[in-house]
Amino acid sequence: SASIAFAGYRAVCQFMLWFFVVTRLIENDKDFMILYFTISIMAVAVALHGVYQYIVRAPMPENWVAQAEATLRTRVYSITGSPNIMGALMVMTAPMLAALAYYLKPLWLKCLMWGGKFVCCLATLFTFSRGAWFGLAIAVVVFALAMDRRLLLAAVCAVFGLVLFVPEISNRIGFLFTTEFAEANSTGGRGERWEFGRILIRSNPVFGFGLGRFGGAIAMQNQVIDGMNYFYMDNYYLKTLVEMGYLGLIAYLLLILALLVLGLRAIYRSDISFNGQGGDPLVRAEGNLRLIAVAIYSGLVGVLVHCYFENIFEEPYMSAYFWGLAALLMYLGYFRKQKPAT
């Protein structure tokens, strides 16, 4: 019905409006830093709670792991209620903590921010969300290439160390290459869900199956077609394709592409360049807002990658955070009252 289509449209677009709200609320650098620090502190608090959950073996539903992974200690979720959503939140905010370690001048604050970054990464690991792990890896690569390439070596060493010495992580990754995973993936897992979505879109490839009809929260709440097995698509882009067709998916991808391109330009315009400056990156970037822009951009890219494996934007506050941080990035590049970099 029209009401379901409107609800589906609202679920996609409503929280994008936070972009316009934040761009109007941030009037100066003080406002910007207050919001930036608030989100960073919130992320550390959630991460600490997640680490605590891992230590005490917080209970979790059995369907969060396959039978072959039944020995997994737990998957942390903190106040989000979902390890995948918590992982996405950490992916989005971990680069922000790393940026503060470069941006701030006092040594004790640098150490504190590195500690916060470490806790966020640890919480991401304990979600055991492989999509979040991949999104965090991409975010680290983007941040490191723009800021400090030594982080790439540190990240590679950390990954090898975790795989070699933490059995739960190595088993979680190794499970991807087993026949048990192939069977679980094709019978109720993402493989089956994605294949069903591809079959469904064939009925109307241009305009899709209909907003709020399949693959997302609105469809799960209404289930308008009797006898159909409803589920989350676990791929936000495929969910968009199924509900809105190729026309809707192209429009959505053009929006994301515009954000990424304008985000790169915002980084360029945000402050003085890192290039051509001497000294260690830990020192030369102090007080440089370009670094903060890079961190926000890295987190946004990481979440967009994670969306390929989960319906991240089906969670309203994740969509609000994403577009709110996009607004912060645009503030640095376009709305901040200073002469743009040339």
Short mmCIF file of C-alpha atoms in Angstrom, two decimals, residues 32 42 134 243 299 327:
data_model
loop_
_atom_site.label_atom_id
_atom_site.label_comp_id
_atom_site.label_asym_id
_atom_site.label_seq_id
_atom_site.Cartn_x
_atom_site.Cartn_y
_atom_site.Cartn_z
CA PHE A 32 32.59 21.51 15.74
CA MET A 42 30.66 8.11 23.47
CA PHE A 134 36.95 -5.60 6.73
CA GLU A 243 13.13 -2.38 -3.32
CA GLY A 299 35.33 6.23 9.01
CA ALA A 327 28.02 17.27 7.67
#
